[in-house]
Amino acid sequence: GSSGSGGPFEDEYRDARARLVRFGAVGRGAAASTSSARGRGRGDSSKTVRDTRSKARLHGTRVGARRSMAPRMITKSELLKAIPPVDKLMDSMRDAFVAYSSDRAVVAPVQHVTVEGKGDACVKSGYLRGDASWVVKIAGGWPGNAARGLSNSQGCMLLFGQETGQLECLLADEGHLTDVRTAAAAALCVKEFAPENVKTLCVVG
């Protein structure tokens, strides 16, 4: 290699070394040995990279692989600023119902969890064929929350990539999106199926 450089493998070696430190394969002190590798011949550098690759494989990472991005978290306050008007939500619900009826949606069985004496929650998950993501939604009801100044409706949504399965986004909506979705779906059903000239609407449940 040229003077002051470990050759063509130097950048790859540094990248692999940093990954191993992060995954615990080598200690941080050992990472400092990178500097001692500089100035060595190509043969020594090549052997070091090969050894590093072997350790990386043992720890589930791969030299040269794309780094994982930390999932984004969106809070309820951020969502409140971004949620579109109800008519737009109804359009989205119409699209969702059409996709489900057209067999484009894959929906898993609902899981129900009861925290005795406290509340209960449903865990729902699914995806659209050909889409980029799949979703897990947790929607719960905690009746005692009103006395605490909190919403009885609680929950969140987790967005994963279909291609890799990696968590991409956490919607920390505290159940608000479930409330809004339910209202938009109900409004859409009334708009599409209610007879004309209705003067009274009764909501049960």
mmCIF file with all atom_site columns, N, CA and C in Angstrom, residues 156-187:
data_model
loop_
_atom_site.group_PDB
_atom_site.id
_atom_site.type_symbol
_atom_site.label_atom_id
_atom_site.label_alt_id
_atom_site.label_comp_id
_atom_site.label_asym_id
_atom_site.label_entity_id
_atom_site.label_seq_id
_atom_site.pdbx_PDB_ins_code
_atom_site.Cartn_x
_atom_site.Cartn_y
_atom_site.Cartn_z
_atom_site.occupancy
_atom_site.B_iso_or_equiv
_atom_site.pdbx_formal_charge
_atom_site.auth_seq_id
_atom_site.auth_comp_id
_atom_site.auth_asym_id
_atom_site.auth_atom_id
_atom_site.pdbx_PDB_model_num
ATOM 1  N N  . CYS A 1 156 ? -50.835 1.471  20.473 1.00 0.00 ? 156 CYS A N  1
ATOM 2  C CA . CYS A 1 156 ? -49.820 1.969  19.548 1.00 0.00 ? 156 CYS A CA 1
ATOM 3  C C  . CYS A 1 156 ? -49.862 1.115  18.286 1.00 0.00 ? 156 CYS A C  1
ATOM 4  N N  . MET A 1 157 ? -49.087 1.509  17.295 1.00 0.00 ? 157 MET A N  1
ATOM 5  C CA . MET A 1 157 ? -48.966 0.744  16.059 1.00 0.00 ? 157 MET A CA 1
ATOM 6  C C  . MET A 1 157 ? -47.495 0.605  15.708 1.00 0.00 ? 157 MET A C  1
ATOM 7  N N  . LEU A 1 158 ? -47.134 -0.572 15.226 1.00 0.00 ? 158 LEU A N  1
ATOM 8  C CA . LEU A 1 158 ? -45.763 -0.872 14.824 1.00 0.00 ? 158 LEU A CA 1
ATOM 9  C C  . LEU A 1 158 ? -45.739 -1.151 13.328 1.00 0.00 ? 158 LEU A C  1
ATOM 10 N N  . LEU A 1 159 ? -44.884 -0.439 12.623 1.00 0.00 ? 159 LEU A N  1
ATOM 11 C CA . LEU A 1 159 ? -44.778 -0.576 11.168 1.00 0.00 ? 159 LEU A CA 1
ATOM 12 C C  . LEU A 1 159 ? -43.469 -1.281 10.821 1.00 0.00 ? 159 LEU A C  1
ATOM 13 N N  . PHE A 1 160 ? -43.580 -2.422 10.126 1.00 0.00 ? 160 PHE A N  1
ATOM 14 C CA . PHE A 1 160 ? -42.416 -3.207 9.738  1.00 0.00 ? 160 PHE A CA 1
ATOM 15 C C  . PHE A 1 160 ? -42.312 -3.257 8.210  1.00 0.00 ? 160 PHE A C  1
ATOM 16 N N  . GLY A 1 161 ? -41.106 -3.440 7.722  1.00 0.00 ? 161 GLY A N  1
ATOM 17 C CA . GLY A 1 161 ? -40.909 -3.604 6.285  1.00 0.00 ? 161 GLY A CA 1
ATOM 18 C C  . GLY A 1 161 ? -41.220 -5.031 5.864  1.00 0.00 ? 161 GLY A C  1
ATOM 19 N N  . GLN A 1 162 ? -41.937 -5.180 4.765  1.00 0.00 ? 162 GLN A N  1
ATOM 20 C CA . GLN A 1 162 ? -42.230 -6.517 4.265  1.00 0.00 ? 162 GLN A CA 1
ATOM 21 C C  . GLN A 1 162 ? -40.972 -7.220 3.753  1.00 0.00 ? 162 GLN A C  1
ATOM 22 N N  . GLU A 1 163 ? -40.054 -6.473 3.207  1.00 0.00 ? 163 GLU A N  1
ATOM 23 C CA . GLU A 1 163 ? -38.878 -7.075 2.581  1.00 0.00 ? 163 GLU A CA 1
ATOM 24 C C  . GLU A 1 163 ? -37.917 -7.644 3.614  1.00 0.00 ? 163 GLU A C  1
ATOM 25 N N  . THR A 1 164 ? -37.670 -6.900 4.703  1.00 0.00 ? 164 THR A N  1
ATOM 26 C CA . THR A 1 164 ? -36.661 -7.307 5.685  1.00 0.00 ? 164 THR A CA 1
ATOM 27 C C  . THR A 1 164 ? -37.247 -7.672 7.039  1.00 0.00 ? 164 THR A C  1
ATOM 28 N N  . GLY A 1 165 ? -38.488 -7.240 7.310  1.00 0.00 ? 165 GLY A N  1
ATOM 29 C CA . GLY A 1 165 ? -39.067 -7.480 8.619  1.00 0.00 ? 165 GLY A CA 1
ATOM 30 C C  . GLY A 1 165 ? -38.597 -6.510 9.678  1.00 0.00 ? 165 GLY A C  1
ATOM 31 N N  . GLN A 1 166 ? -37.781 -5.546 9.308  1.00 0.00 ? 166 GLN A N  1
ATOM 32 C CA . GLN A 1 166 ? -37.254 -4.595 10.286 1.00 0.00 ? 166 GLN A CA 1
ATOM 33 C C  . GLN A 1 166 ? -38.329 -3.614 10.722 1.00 0.00 ? 166 GLN A C  1
ATOM 34 N N  . LEU A 1 167 ? -38.279 -3.256 12.011 1.00 0.00 ? 167 LEU A N  1
ATOM 35 C CA . LEU A 1 167 ? -39.169 -2.225 12.529 1.00 0.00 ? 167 LEU A CA 1
ATOM 36 C C  . LEU A 1 167 ? -38.777 -0.882 11.936 1.00 0.00 ? 167 LEU A C  1
ATOM 37 N N  . GLU A 1 168 ? -39.737 -0.223 11.285 1.00 0.00 ? 168 GLU A N  1
ATOM 38 C CA . GLU A 1 168 ? -39.458 1.047  10.629 1.00 0.00 ? 168 GLU A CA 1
ATOM 39 C C  . GLU A 1 168 ? -40.006 2.241  11.392 1.00 0.00 ? 168 GLU A C  1
ATOM 40 N N  . CYS A 1 169 ? -41.145 2.045  12.057 1.00 0.00 ? 169 CYS A N  1
ATOM 41 C CA . CYS A 1 169 ? -41.773 3.192  12.705 1.00 0.00 ? 169 CYS A CA 1
ATOM 42 C C  . CYS A 1 169 ? -42.661 2.728  13.857 1.00 0.00 ? 169 CYS A C  1
ATOM 43 N N  . LEU A 1 170 ? -42.659 3.496  14.926 1.00 0.00 ? 170 LEU A N  1
ATOM 44 C CA . LEU A 1 170 ? -43.573 3.298  16.048 1.00 0.00 ? 170 LEU A CA 1
ATOM 45 C C  . LEU A 1 170 ? -44.514 4.489  16.107 1.00 0.00 ? 170 LEU A C  1
ATOM 46 N N  . LEU A 1 171 ? -45.806 4.217  15.960 1.00 0.00 ? 171 LEU A N  1
ATOM 47 C CA . LEU A 1 171 ? -46.819 5.263  16.108 1.00 0.00 ? 171 LEU A CA 1
ATOM 48 C C  . LEU A 1 171 ? -47.342 5.213  17.535 1.00 0.00 ? 171 LEU A C  1
ATOM 49 N N  . ALA A 1 172 ? -46.799 6.075  18.373 1.00 0.00 ? 172 ALA A N  1
ATOM 50 C CA . ALA A 1 172 ? -47.184 6.112  19.784 1.00 0.00 ? 172 ALA A CA 1
ATOM 51 C C  . ALA A 1 172 ? -48.410 7.007  19.934 1.00 0.00 ? 172 ALA A C  1
ATOM 52 N N  . ASP A 1 173 ? -49.557 6.522  19.420 1.00 0.00 ? 173 ASP A N  1
ATOM 53 C CA . ASP A 1 173 ? -50.747 7.362  19.304 1.00 0.00 ? 173 ASP A CA 1
ATOM 54 C C  . ASP A 1 173 ? -51.662 7.300  20.522 1.00 0.00 ? 173 ASP A C  1
ATOM 55 N N  . GLU A 1 174 ? -51.317 6.424  21.501 1.00 0.00 ? 174 GLU A N  1
ATOM 56 C CA . GLU A 1 174 ? -52.135 6.285  22.715 1.00 0.00 ? 174 GLU A CA 1
ATOM 57 C C  . GLU A 1 174 ? -53.575 5.906  22.375 1.00 0.00 ? 174 GLU A C  1
ATOM 58 N N  . GLY A 1 175 ? -53.750 5.139  21.312 1.00 0.00 ? 175 GLY A N  1
ATOM 59 C CA . GLY A 1 175 ? -55.082 4.677  20.928 1.00 0.00 ? 175 GLY A CA 1
ATOM 60 C C  . GLY A 1 175 ? -55.886 5.652  20.093 1.00 0.00 ? 175 GLY A C  1
ATOM 61 N N  . HIS A 1 176 ? -55.333 6.828  19.821 1.00 0.00 ? 176 HIS A N  1
ATOM 62 C CA . HIS A 1 176 ? -56.115 7.859  19.122 1.00 0.00 ? 176 HIS A CA 1
ATOM 63 C C  . HIS A 1 176 ? -56.441 7.441  17.689 1.00 0.00 ? 176 HIS A C  1
ATOM 64 N N  . LEU A 1 177 ? -55.494 6.811  17.002 1.00 0.00 ? 177 LEU A N  1
ATOM 65 C CA . LEU A 1 177 ? -55.751 6.409  15.621 1.00 0.00 ? 177 LEU A CA 1
ATOM 66 C C  . LEU A 1 177 ? -56.866 5.372  15.536 1.00 0.00 ? 177 LEU A C  1
ATOM 67 N N  . THR A 1 178 ? -56.950 4.497  16.524 1.00 0.00 ? 178 THR A N  1
ATOM 68 C CA . THR A 1 178 ? -58.049 3.525  16.556 1.00 0.00 ? 178 THR A CA 1
ATOM 69 C C  . THR A 1 178 ? -59.386 4.240  16.721 1.00 0.00 ? 178 THR A C  1
ATOM 70 N N  . ASP A 1 179 ? -59.435 5.228  17.599 1.00 0.00 ? 179 ASP A N  1
ATOM 71 C CA . ASP A 1 179 ? -60.677 5.990  17.802 1.00 0.00 ? 179 ASP A CA 1
ATOM 72 C C  . ASP A 1 179 ? -61.098 6.697  16.510 1.00 0.00 ? 179 ASP A C  1
ATOM 73 N N  . VAL A 1 180 ? -60.135 7.334  15.847 1.00 0.00 ? 180 VAL A N  1
ATOM 74 C CA . VAL A 1 180 ? -60.433 8.077  14.630 1.00 0.00 ? 180 VAL A CA 1
ATOM 75 C C  . VAL A 1 180 ? -60.842 7.124  13.499 1.00 0.00 ? 180 VAL A C  1
ATOM 76 N N  . ARG A 1 181 ? -60.125 6.007  13.382 1.00 0.00 ? 181 ARG A N  1
ATOM 77 C CA . ARG A 1 181 ? -60.454 5.029  12.341 1.00 0.00 ? 181 ARG A CA 1
ATOM 78 C C  . ARG A 1 181 ? -61.860 4.471  12.529 1.00 0.00 ? 181 ARG A C  1
ATOM 79 N N  . THR A 1 182 ? -62.219 4.177  13.783 1.00 0.00 ? 182 THR A N  1
ATOM 80 C CA . THR A 1 182 ? -63.552 3.637  14.067 1.00 0.00 ? 182 THR A CA 1
ATOM 81 C C  . THR A 1 182 ? -64.634 4.644  13.691 1.00 0.00 ? 182 THR A C  1
ATOM 82 N N  . ALA A 1 183 ? -64.403 5.895  14.025 1.00 0.00 ? 183 ALA A N  1
ATOM 83 C CA . ALA A 1 183 ? -65.374 6.936  13.697 1.00 0.00 ? 183 ALA A CA 1
ATOM 84 C C  . ALA A 1 183 ? -65.495 7.110  12.183 1.00 0.00 ? 183 ALA A C  1
ATOM 85 N N  . ALA A 1 184 ? -64.361 7.105  11.478 1.00 0.00 ? 184 ALA A N  1
ATOM 86 C CA . ALA A 1 184 ? -64.387 7.281  10.023 1.00 0.00 ? 184 ALA A CA 1
ATOM 87 C C  . ALA A 1 184 ? -65.090 6.106  9.348  1.00 0.00 ? 184 ALA A C  1
ATOM 88 N N  . ALA A 1 185 ? -64.846 4.879  9.837  1.00 0.00 ? 185 ALA A N  1
ATOM 89 C CA . ALA A 1 185 ? -65.506 3.707  9.260  1.00 0.00 ? 185 ALA A CA 1
ATOM 90 C C  . ALA A 1 185 ? -67.011 3.760  9.484  1.00 0.00 ? 185 ALA A C  1
ATOM 91 N N  . ALA A 1 186 ? -67.429 4.168  10.687 1.00 0.00 ? 186 ALA A N  1
ATOM 92 C CA . ALA A 1 186 ? -68.859 4.276  10.982 1.00 0.00 ? 186 ALA A CA 1
ATOM 93 C C  . ALA A 1 186 ? -69.518 5.337  10.108 1.00 0.00 ? 186 ALA A C  1
ATOM 94 N N  . ALA A 1 187 ? -68.852 6.491  9.966  1.00 0.00 ? 187 ALA A N  1
ATOM 95 C CA . ALA A 1 187 ? -69.400 7.565  9.143  1.00 0.00 ? 187 ALA A CA 1
ATOM 96 C C  . ALA A 1 187 ? -69.523 7.125  7.680  1.00 0.00 ? 187 ALA A C  1
#
